[in-house]
PDB file of C-alpha atoms and ligand atoms in Angstrom:
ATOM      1  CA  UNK A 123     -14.361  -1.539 -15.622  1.00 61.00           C
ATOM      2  CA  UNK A 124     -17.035  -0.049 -13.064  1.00 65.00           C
ATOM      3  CA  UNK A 125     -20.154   0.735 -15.016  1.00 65.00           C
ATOM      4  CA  UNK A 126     -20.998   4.494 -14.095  1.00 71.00           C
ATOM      5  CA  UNK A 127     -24.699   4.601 -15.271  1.00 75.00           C
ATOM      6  CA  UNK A 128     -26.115   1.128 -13.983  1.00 79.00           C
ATOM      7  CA  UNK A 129     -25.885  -0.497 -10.518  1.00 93.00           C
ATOM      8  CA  UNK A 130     -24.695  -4.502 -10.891  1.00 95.00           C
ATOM      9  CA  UNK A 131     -26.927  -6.532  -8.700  1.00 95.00           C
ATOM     10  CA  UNK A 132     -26.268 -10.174  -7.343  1.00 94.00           C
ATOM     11  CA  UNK A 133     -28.956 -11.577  -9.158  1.00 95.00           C
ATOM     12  CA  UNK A 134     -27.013 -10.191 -12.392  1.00 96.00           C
ATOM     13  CA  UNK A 135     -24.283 -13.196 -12.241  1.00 96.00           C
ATOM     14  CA  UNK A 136     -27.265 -15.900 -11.420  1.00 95.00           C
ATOM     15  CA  UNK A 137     -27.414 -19.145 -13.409  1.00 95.00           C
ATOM     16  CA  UNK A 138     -29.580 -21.715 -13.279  1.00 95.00           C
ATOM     17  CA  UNK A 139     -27.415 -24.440 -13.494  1.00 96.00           C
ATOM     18  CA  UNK A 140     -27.372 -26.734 -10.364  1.00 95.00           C
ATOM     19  CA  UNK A 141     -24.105 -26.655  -8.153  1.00 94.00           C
ATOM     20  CA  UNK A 142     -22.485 -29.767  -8.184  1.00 95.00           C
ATOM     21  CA  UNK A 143     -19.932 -29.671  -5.780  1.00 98.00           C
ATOM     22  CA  UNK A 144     -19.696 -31.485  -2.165  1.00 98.00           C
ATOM     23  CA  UNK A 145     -21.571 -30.305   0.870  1.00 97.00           C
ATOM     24  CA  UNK A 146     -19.354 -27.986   2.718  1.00 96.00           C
ATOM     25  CA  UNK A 147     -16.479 -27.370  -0.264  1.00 98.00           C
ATOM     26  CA  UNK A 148     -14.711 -24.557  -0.002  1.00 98.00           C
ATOM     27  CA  UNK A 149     -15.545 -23.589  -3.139  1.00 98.00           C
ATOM     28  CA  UNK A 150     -18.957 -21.989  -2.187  1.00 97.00           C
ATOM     29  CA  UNK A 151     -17.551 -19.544  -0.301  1.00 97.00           C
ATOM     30  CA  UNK A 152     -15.143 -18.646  -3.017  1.00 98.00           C
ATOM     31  CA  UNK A 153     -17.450 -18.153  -5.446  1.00 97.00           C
ATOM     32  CA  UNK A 154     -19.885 -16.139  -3.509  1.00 96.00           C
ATOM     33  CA  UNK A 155     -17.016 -14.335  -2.218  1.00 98.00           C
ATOM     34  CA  UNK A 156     -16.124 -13.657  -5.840  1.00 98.00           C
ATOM     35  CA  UNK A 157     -19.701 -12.690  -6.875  1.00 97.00           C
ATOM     36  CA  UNK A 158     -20.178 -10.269  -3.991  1.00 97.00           C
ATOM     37  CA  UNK A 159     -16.871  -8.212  -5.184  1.00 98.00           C
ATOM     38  CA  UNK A 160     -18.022  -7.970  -8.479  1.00 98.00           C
ATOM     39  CA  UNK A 161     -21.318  -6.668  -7.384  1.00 97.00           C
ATOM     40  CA  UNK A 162     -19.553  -4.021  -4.679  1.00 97.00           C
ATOM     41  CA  UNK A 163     -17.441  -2.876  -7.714  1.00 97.00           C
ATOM     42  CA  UNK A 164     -20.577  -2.456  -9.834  1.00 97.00           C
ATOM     43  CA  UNK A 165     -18.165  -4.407 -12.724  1.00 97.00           C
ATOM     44  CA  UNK A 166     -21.411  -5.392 -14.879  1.00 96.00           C
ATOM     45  CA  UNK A 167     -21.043  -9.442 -16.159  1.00 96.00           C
ATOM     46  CA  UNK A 168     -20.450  -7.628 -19.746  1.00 96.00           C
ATOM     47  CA  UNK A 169     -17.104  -5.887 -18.349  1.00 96.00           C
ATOM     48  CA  UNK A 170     -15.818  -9.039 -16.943  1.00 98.00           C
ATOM     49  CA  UNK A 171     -14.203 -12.134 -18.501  1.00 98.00           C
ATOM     50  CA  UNK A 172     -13.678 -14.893 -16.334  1.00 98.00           C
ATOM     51  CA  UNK A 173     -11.438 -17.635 -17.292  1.00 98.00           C
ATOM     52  CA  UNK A 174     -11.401 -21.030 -15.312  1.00 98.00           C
ATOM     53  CA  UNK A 175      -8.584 -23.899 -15.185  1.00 98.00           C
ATOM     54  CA  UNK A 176      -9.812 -27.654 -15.020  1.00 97.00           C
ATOM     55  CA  UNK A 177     -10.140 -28.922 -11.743  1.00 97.00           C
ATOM     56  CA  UNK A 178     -13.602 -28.793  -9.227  1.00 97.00           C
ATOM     57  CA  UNK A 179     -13.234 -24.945  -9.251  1.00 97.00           C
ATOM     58  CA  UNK A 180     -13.699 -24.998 -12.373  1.00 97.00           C
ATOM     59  CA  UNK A 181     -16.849 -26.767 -12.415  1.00 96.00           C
ATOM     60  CA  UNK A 182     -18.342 -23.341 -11.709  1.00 95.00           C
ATOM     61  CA  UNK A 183     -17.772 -22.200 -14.563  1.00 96.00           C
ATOM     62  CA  UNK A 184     -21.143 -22.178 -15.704  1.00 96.00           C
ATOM     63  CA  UNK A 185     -22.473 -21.333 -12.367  1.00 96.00           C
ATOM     64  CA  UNK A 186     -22.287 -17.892 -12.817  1.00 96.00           C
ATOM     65  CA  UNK A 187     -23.211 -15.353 -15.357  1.00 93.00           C
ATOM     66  CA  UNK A 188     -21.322 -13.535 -17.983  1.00 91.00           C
ATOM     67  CA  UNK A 189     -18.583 -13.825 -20.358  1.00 96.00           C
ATOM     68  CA  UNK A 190     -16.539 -17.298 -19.242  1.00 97.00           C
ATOM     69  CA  UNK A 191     -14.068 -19.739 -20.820  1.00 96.00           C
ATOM     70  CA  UNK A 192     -13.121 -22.861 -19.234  1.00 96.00           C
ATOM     71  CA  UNK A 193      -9.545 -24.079 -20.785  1.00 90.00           C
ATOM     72  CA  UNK A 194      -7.154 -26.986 -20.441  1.00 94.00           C
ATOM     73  CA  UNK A 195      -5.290 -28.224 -17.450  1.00 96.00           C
ATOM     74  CA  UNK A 196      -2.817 -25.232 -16.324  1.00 97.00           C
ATOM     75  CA  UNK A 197      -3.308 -23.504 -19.146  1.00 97.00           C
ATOM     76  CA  UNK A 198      -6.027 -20.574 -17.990  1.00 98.00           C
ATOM     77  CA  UNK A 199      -3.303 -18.031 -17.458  1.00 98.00           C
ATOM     78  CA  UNK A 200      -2.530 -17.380 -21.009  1.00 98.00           C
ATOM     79  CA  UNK A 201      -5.523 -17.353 -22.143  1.00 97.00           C
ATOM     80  CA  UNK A 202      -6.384 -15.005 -19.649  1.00 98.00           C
ATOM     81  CA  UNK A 203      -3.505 -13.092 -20.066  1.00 98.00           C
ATOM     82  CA  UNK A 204      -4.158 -12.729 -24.269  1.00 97.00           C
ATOM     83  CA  UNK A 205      -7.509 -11.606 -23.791  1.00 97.00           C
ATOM     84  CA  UNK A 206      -6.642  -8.860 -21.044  1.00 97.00           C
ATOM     85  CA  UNK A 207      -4.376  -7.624 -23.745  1.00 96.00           C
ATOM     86  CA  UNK A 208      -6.388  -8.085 -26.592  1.00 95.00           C
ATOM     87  CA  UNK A 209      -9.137  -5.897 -25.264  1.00 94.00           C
ATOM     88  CA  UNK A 210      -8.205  -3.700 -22.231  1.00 94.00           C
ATOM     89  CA  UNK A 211     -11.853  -2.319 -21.452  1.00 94.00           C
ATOM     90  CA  UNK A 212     -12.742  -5.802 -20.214  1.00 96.00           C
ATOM     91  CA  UNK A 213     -11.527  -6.689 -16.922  1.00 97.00           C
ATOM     92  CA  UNK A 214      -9.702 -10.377 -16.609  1.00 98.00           C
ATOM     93  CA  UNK A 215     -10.059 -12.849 -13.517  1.00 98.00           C
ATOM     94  CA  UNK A 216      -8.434 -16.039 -14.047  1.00 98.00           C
ATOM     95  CA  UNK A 217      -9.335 -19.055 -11.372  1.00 98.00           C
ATOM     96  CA  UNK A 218      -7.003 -22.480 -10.967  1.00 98.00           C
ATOM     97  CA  UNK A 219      -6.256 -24.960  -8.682  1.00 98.00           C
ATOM     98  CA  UNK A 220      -2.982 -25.874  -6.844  1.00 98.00           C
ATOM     99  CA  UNK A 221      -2.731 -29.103  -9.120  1.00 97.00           C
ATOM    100  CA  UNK A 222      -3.027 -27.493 -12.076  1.00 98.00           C
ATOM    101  CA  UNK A 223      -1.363 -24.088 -11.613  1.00 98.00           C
ATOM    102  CA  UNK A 224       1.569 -25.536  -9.533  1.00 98.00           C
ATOM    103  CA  UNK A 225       1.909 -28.754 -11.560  1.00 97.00           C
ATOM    104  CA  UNK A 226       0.952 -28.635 -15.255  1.00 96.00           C
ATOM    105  CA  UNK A 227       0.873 -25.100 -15.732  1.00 96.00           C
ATOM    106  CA  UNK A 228       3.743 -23.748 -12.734  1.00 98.00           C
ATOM    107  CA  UNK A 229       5.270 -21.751 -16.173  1.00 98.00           C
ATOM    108  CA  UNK A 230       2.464 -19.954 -16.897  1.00 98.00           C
ATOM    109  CA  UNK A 231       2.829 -18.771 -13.483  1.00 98.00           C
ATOM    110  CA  UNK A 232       5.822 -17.416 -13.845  1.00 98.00           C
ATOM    111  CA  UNK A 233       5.667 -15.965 -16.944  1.00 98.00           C
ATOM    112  CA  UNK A 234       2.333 -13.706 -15.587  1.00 98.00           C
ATOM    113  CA  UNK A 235       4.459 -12.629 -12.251  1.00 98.00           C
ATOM    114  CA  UNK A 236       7.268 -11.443 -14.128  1.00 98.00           C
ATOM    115  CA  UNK A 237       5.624  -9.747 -17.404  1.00 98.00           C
ATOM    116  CA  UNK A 238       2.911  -8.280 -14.625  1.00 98.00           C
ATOM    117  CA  UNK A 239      -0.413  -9.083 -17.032  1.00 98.00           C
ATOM    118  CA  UNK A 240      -3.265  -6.741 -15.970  1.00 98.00           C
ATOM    119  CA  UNK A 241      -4.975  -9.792 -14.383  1.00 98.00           C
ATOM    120  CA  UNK A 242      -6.659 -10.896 -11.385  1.00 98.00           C
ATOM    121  CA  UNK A 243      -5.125 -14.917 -10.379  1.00 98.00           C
ATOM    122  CA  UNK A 244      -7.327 -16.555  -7.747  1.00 98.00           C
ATOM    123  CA  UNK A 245      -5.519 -19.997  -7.000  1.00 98.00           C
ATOM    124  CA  UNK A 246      -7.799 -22.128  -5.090  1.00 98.00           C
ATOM    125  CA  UNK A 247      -5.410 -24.153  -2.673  1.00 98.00           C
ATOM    126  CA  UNK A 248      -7.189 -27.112  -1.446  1.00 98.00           C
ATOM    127  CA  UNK A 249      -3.776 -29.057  -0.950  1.00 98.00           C
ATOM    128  CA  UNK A 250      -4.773 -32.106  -3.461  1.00 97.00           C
ATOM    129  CA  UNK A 251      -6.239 -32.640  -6.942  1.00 97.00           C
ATOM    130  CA  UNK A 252      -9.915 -33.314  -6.032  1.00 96.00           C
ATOM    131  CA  UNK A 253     -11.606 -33.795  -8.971  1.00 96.00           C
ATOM    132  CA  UNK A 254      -9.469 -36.766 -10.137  1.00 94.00           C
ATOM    133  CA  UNK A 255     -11.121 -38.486  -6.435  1.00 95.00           C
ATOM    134  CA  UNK A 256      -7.747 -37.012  -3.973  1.00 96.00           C
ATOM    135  CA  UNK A 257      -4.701 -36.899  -5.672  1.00 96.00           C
ATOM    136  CA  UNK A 258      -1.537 -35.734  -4.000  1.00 96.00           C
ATOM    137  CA  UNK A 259      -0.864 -31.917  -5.610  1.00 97.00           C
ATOM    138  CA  UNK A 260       2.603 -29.961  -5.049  1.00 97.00           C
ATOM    139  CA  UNK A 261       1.012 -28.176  -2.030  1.00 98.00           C
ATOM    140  CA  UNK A 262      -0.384 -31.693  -0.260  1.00 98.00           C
ATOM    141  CA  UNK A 263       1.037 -31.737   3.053  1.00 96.00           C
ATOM    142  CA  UNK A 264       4.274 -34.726   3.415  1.00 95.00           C
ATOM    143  CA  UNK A 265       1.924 -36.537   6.255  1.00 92.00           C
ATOM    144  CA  UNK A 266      -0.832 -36.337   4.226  1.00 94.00           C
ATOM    145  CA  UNK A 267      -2.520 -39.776   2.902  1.00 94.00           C
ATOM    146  CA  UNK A 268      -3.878 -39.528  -0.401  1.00 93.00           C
ATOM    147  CA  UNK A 269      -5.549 -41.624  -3.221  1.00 91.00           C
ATOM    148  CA  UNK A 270      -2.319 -41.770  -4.376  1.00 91.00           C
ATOM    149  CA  UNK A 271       0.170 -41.861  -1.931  1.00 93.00           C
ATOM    150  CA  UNK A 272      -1.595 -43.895   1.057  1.00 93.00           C
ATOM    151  CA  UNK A 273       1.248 -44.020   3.404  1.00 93.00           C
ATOM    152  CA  UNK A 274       1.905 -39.982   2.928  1.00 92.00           C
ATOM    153  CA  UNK A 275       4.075 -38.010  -0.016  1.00 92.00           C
ATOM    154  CA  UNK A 276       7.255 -38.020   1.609  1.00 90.00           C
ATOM    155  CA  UNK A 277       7.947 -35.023  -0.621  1.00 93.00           C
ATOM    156  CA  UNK A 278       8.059 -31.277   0.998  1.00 96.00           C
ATOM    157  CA  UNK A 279       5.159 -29.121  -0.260  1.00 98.00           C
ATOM    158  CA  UNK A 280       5.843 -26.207  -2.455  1.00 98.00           C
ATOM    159  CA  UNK A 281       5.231 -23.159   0.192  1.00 98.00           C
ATOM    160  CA  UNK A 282       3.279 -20.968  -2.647  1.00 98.00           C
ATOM    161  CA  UNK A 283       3.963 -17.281  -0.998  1.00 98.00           C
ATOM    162  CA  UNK A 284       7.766 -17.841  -0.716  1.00 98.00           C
ATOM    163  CA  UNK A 285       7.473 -19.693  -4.118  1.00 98.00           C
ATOM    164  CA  UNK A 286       5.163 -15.982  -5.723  1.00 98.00           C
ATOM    165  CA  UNK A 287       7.133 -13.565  -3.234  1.00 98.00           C
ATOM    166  CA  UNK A 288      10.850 -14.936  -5.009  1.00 98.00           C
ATOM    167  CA  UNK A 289       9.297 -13.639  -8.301  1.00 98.00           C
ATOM    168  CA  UNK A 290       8.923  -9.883  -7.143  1.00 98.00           C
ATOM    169  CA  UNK A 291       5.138  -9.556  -7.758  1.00 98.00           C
ATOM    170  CA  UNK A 292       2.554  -6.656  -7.548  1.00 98.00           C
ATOM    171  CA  UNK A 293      -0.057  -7.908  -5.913  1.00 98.00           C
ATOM    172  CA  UNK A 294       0.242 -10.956  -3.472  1.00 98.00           C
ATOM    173  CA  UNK A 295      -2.672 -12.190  -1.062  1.00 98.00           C
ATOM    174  CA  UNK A 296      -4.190 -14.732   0.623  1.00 98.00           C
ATOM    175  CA  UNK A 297      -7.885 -15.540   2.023  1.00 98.00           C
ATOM    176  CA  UNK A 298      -9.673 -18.907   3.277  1.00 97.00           C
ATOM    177  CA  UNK A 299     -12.705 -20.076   1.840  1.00 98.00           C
ATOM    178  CA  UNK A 300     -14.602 -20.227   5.185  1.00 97.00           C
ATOM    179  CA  UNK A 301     -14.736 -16.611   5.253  1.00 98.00           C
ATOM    180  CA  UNK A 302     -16.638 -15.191   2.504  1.00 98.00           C
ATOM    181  CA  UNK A 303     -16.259 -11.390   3.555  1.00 98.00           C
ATOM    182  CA  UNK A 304     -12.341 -11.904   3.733  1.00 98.00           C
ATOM    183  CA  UNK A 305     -12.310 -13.819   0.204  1.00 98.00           C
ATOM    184  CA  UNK A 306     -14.837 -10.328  -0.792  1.00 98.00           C
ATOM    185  CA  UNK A 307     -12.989  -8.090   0.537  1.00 98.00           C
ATOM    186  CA  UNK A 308      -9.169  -9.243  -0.724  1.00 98.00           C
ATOM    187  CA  UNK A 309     -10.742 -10.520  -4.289  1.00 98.00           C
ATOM    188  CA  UNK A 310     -12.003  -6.420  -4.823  1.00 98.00           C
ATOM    189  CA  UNK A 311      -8.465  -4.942  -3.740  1.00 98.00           C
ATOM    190  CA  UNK A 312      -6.928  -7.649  -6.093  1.00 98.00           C
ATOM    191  CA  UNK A 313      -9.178  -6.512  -8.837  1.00 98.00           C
ATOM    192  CA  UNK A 314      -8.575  -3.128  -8.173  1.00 98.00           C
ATOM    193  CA  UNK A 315      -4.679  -3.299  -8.293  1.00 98.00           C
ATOM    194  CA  UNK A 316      -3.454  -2.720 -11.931  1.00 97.00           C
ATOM    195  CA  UNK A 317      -1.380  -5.210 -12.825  1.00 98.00           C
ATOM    196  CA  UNK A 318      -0.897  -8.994 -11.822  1.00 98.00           C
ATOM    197  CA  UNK A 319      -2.741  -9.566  -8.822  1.00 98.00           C
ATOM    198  CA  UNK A 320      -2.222 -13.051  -7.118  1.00 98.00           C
ATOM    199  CA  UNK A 321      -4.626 -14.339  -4.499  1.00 98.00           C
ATOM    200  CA  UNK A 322      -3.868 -17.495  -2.578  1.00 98.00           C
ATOM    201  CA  UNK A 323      -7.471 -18.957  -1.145  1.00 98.00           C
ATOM    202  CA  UNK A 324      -6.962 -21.192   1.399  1.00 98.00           C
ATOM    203  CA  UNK A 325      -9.896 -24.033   0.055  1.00 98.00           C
ATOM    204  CA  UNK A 326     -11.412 -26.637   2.124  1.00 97.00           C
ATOM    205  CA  UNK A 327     -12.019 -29.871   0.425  1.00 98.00           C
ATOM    206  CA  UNK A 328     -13.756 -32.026   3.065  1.00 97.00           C
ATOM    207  CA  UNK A 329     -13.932 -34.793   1.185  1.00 97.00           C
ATOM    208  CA  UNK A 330     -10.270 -35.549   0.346  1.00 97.00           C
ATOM    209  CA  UNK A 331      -8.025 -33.013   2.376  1.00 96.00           C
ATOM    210  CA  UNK A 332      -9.143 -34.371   6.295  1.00 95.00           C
ATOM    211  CA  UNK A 333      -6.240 -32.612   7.104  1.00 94.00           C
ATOM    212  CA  UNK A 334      -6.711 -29.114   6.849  1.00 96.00           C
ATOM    213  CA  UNK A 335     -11.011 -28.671   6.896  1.00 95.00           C
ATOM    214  CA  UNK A 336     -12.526 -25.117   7.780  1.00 95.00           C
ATOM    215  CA  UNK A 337     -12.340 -25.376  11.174  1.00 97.00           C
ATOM    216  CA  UNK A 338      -8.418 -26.026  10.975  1.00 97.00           C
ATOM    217  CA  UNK A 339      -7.862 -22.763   9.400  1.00 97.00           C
ATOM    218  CA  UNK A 340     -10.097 -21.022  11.558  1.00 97.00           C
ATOM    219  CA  UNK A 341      -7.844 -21.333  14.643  1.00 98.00           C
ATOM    220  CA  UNK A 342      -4.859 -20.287  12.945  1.00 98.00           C
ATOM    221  CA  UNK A 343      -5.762 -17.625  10.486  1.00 98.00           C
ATOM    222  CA  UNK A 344      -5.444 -13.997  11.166  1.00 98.00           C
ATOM    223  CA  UNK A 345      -5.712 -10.531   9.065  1.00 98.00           C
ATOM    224  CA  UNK A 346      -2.493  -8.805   8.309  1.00 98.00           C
ATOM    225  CA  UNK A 347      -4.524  -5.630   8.669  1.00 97.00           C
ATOM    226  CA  UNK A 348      -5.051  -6.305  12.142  1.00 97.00           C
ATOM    227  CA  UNK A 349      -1.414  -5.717  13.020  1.00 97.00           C
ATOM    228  CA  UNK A 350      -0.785  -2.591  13.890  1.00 96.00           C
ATOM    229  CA  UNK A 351       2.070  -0.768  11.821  1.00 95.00           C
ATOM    230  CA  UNK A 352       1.883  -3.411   9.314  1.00 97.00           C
ATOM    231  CA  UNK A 353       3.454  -2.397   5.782  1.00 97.00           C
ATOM    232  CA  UNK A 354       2.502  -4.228   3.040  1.00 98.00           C
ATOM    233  CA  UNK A 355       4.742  -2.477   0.751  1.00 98.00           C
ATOM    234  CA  UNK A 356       7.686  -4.152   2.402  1.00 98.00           C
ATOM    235  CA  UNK A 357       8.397  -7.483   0.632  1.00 98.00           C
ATOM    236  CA  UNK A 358      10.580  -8.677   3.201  1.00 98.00           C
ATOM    237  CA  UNK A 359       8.108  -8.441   6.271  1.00 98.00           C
ATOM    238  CA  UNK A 360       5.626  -9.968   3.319  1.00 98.00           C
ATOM    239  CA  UNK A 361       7.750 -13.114   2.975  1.00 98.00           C
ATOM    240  CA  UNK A 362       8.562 -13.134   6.464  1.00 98.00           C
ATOM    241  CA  UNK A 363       4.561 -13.542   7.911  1.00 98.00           C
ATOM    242  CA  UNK A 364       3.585 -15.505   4.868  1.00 98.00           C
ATOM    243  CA  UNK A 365       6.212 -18.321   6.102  1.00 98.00           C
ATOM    244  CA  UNK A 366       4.107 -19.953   8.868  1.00 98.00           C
ATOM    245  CA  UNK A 367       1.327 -22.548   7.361  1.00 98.00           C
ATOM    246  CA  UNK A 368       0.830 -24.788  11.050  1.00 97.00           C
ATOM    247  CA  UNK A 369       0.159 -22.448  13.601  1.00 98.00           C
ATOM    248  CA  UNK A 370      -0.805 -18.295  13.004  1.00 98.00           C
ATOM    249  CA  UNK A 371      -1.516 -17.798   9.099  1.00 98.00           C
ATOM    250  CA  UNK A 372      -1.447 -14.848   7.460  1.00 98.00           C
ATOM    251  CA  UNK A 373      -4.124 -13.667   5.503  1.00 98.00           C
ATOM    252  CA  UNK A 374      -5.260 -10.474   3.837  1.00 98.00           C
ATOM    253  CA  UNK A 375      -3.309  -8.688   1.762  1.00 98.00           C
ATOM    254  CA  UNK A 376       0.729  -8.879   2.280  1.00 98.00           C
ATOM    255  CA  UNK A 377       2.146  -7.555  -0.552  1.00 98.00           C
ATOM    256  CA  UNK A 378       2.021  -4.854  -3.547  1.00 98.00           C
ATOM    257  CA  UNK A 379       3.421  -2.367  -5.122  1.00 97.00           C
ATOM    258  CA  UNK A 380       1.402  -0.262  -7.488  1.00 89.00           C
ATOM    259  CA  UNK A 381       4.245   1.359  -8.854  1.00 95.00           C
ATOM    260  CA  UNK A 382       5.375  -1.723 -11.496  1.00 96.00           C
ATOM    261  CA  UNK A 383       4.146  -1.284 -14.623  1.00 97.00           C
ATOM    262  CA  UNK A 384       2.053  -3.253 -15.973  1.00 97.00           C
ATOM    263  CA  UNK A 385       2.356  -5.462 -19.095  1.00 97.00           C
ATOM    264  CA  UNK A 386       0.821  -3.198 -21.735  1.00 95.00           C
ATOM    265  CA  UNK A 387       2.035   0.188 -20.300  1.00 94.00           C
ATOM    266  CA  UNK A 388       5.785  -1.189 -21.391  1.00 94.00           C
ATOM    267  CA  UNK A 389       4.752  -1.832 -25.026  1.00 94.00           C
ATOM    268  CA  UNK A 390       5.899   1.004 -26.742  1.00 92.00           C
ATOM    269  CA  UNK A 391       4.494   0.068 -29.851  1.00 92.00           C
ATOM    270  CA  UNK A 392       1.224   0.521 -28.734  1.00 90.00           C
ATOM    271  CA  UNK A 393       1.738   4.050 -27.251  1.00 89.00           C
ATOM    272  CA  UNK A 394      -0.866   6.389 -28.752  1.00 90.00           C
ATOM    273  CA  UNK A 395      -2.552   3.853 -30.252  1.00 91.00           C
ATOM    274  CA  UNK A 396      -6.344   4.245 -29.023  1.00 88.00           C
ATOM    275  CA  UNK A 397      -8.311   0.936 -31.171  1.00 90.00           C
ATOM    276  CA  UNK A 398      -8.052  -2.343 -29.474  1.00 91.00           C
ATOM    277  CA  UNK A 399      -6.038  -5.215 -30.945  1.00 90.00           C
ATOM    278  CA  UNK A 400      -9.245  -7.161 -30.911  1.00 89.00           C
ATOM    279  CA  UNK A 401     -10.811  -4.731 -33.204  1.00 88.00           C
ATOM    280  CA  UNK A 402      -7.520  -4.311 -35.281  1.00 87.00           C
ATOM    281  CA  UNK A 403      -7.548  -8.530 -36.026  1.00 84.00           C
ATOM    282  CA  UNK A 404     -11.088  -8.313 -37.088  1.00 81.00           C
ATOM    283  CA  UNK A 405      -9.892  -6.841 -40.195  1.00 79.00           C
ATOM    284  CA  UNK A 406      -6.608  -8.294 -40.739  1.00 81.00           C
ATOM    285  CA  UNK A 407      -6.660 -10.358 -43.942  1.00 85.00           C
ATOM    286  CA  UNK A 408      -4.924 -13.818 -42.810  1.00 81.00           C
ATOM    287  CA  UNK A 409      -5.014 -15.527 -45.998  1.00 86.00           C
ATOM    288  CA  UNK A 410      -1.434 -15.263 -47.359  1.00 86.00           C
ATOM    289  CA  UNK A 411      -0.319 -16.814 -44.144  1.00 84.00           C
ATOM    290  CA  UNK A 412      -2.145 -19.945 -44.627  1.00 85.00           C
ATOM    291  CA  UNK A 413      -1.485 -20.439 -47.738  1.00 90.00           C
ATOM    292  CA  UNK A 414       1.613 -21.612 -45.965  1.00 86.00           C
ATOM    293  CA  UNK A 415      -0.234 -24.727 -44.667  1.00 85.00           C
ATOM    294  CA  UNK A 416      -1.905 -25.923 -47.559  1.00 81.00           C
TER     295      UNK A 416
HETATM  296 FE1  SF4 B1206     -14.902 -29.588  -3.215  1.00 64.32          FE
HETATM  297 FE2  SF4 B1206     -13.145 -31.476  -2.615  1.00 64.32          FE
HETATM  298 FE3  SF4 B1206     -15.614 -32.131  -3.383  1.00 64.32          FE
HETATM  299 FE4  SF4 B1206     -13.882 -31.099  -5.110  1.00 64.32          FE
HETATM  300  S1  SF4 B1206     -13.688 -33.059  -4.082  1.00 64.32           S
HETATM  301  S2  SF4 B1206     -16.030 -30.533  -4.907  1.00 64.32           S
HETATM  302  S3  SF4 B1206     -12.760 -29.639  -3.830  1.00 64.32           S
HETATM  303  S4  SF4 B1206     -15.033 -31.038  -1.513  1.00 64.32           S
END
């Protein structure tokens, strides 16, 4: 929620823990990129929950200030999704790698696209699993040689837009981490947009993925909101840009529709209902129940 009475400055998500991550990662950019849309929003750190998945992204968890969790492997999306619903003044942004949201945790995926949680996804696509030293992921490249495939994967890479696009989303967009404004600029429309909003950041990892480093996307990436007479209310133009990852890839945002409800405006039980479930648990007496596991 955007505070009306205080003005959220930069220096309001600082933390004086020490970066750890390797020269040049693409996860710099992300996070400032990430920082700077919360502070254009004027969402105050106590308005914002921000839930992190294991993996090198996640290692900023405690880079940044205000409300965090930091979860197990694929598992940050329903975490994320239980606390969006258990209080919905706080605003939810959930952050995971490709190895972890497209491997371990591809269900969880799935399950947010289709119920349409009232959360913000930001899936940090580096093409390998770097903090376990360069680890072939479902998006590494076939050609690719990894830690643990040295002669390439042989196996086609999971295209993650036509992969999100088959599941009828909301919200569905894509930046690259060497462009900070872009990843500020798409991360504050995907917070905006009520519902599930899914952001594909193309990630640098210079140390593993030699493959695909800034300067690669750089000369192939351009804005869908550069084309003129684009409409990204028309899923079938979405999936039809998002298919090219080797020469002109799309970024901005390609897909939504704001009309699908979101998770919590189809629970009928709740309508009329003003209290928040998190206050209604506080006083729910739980004993009886566990009597059962005595
Ligand atoms: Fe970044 Fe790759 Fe280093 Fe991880 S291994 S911190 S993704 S450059």
């Amino acid at each position: 929620m955007a505070c009306d009475n205080c003005e959220t400055k930069f220096s309001d998500y600082y933390s004086e823990n020490i970066y750890t991550w390797c020269t040049n990662c693409g996860n710099y950019g992300i996070h400032a990129g990430v920082k700077r849309a919360l502070v254009d929003l004027n969402i105050e750190p106590r308005d914002v929950l921000l839930c992190f998945d294991i993996g090198c992204h996640g290692n900023g968890s405690d880079k940044i200030g205000g409300y965090r969790f930091h979860g197990l492997h694929g598992r940050v999306i329903p975490f994320a999704a239980g606390a969006s619903i258990a209080n919905l003044k706080v605003k939810v942004i959930a952050f995971g790698g490709d190895g972890g949201t497209l491997g371990e945790g591809i269900n969880h995926l799935i399950s947010a696209v289709r119920n349409n949680y009232n959360i913000t996804f930001i899936l940090h696509n580096n093409l390998n699993y770097g903090l376990t030293l360069g680890q072939a992921s479902p998006t590494t490249k076939e050609d690719m040689r990894m830690n643990s495939s040295p002669d390439g994967t042989n196996i086609e890479p999971l295209h993650v837009m036509r992969f999100l696009l088959s599941l009828n989303p909301s919200f569905a967009a894509r930046s690259f981490s060497g462009d900070v404004k872009h990843v500020q600029k798409t991360i504050k429309q995907a917070i905006q947009h009520k519902g599930f909003s899914f952001v594909e950041i193309f990630q640098s990892c210079p140390t593993y993925n030699k493959q695909t480093p800034h300067e690669w996307y750089q000369e192939r990436v351009f804005d869908v909101d550069e084309l003129v007479g684009y409409d990204n209310t028309d899923i079938k133009k979405a999936s039809e840009i998002a298919e090219d990852l080797e020469n002109k890839i799309a970024i901005g945002v390609l897909y939504k529709n704001p009309s699908k409800k979101e998770f919590m405006e189809i629970q009928e039980n709740r309508v009329g209902i003003e209290t928040e479930l998190v206050d209604e648990v506080r006083n729910y007496d739980v004993s009886e129940f566990l009597e059962a596991f005595k």
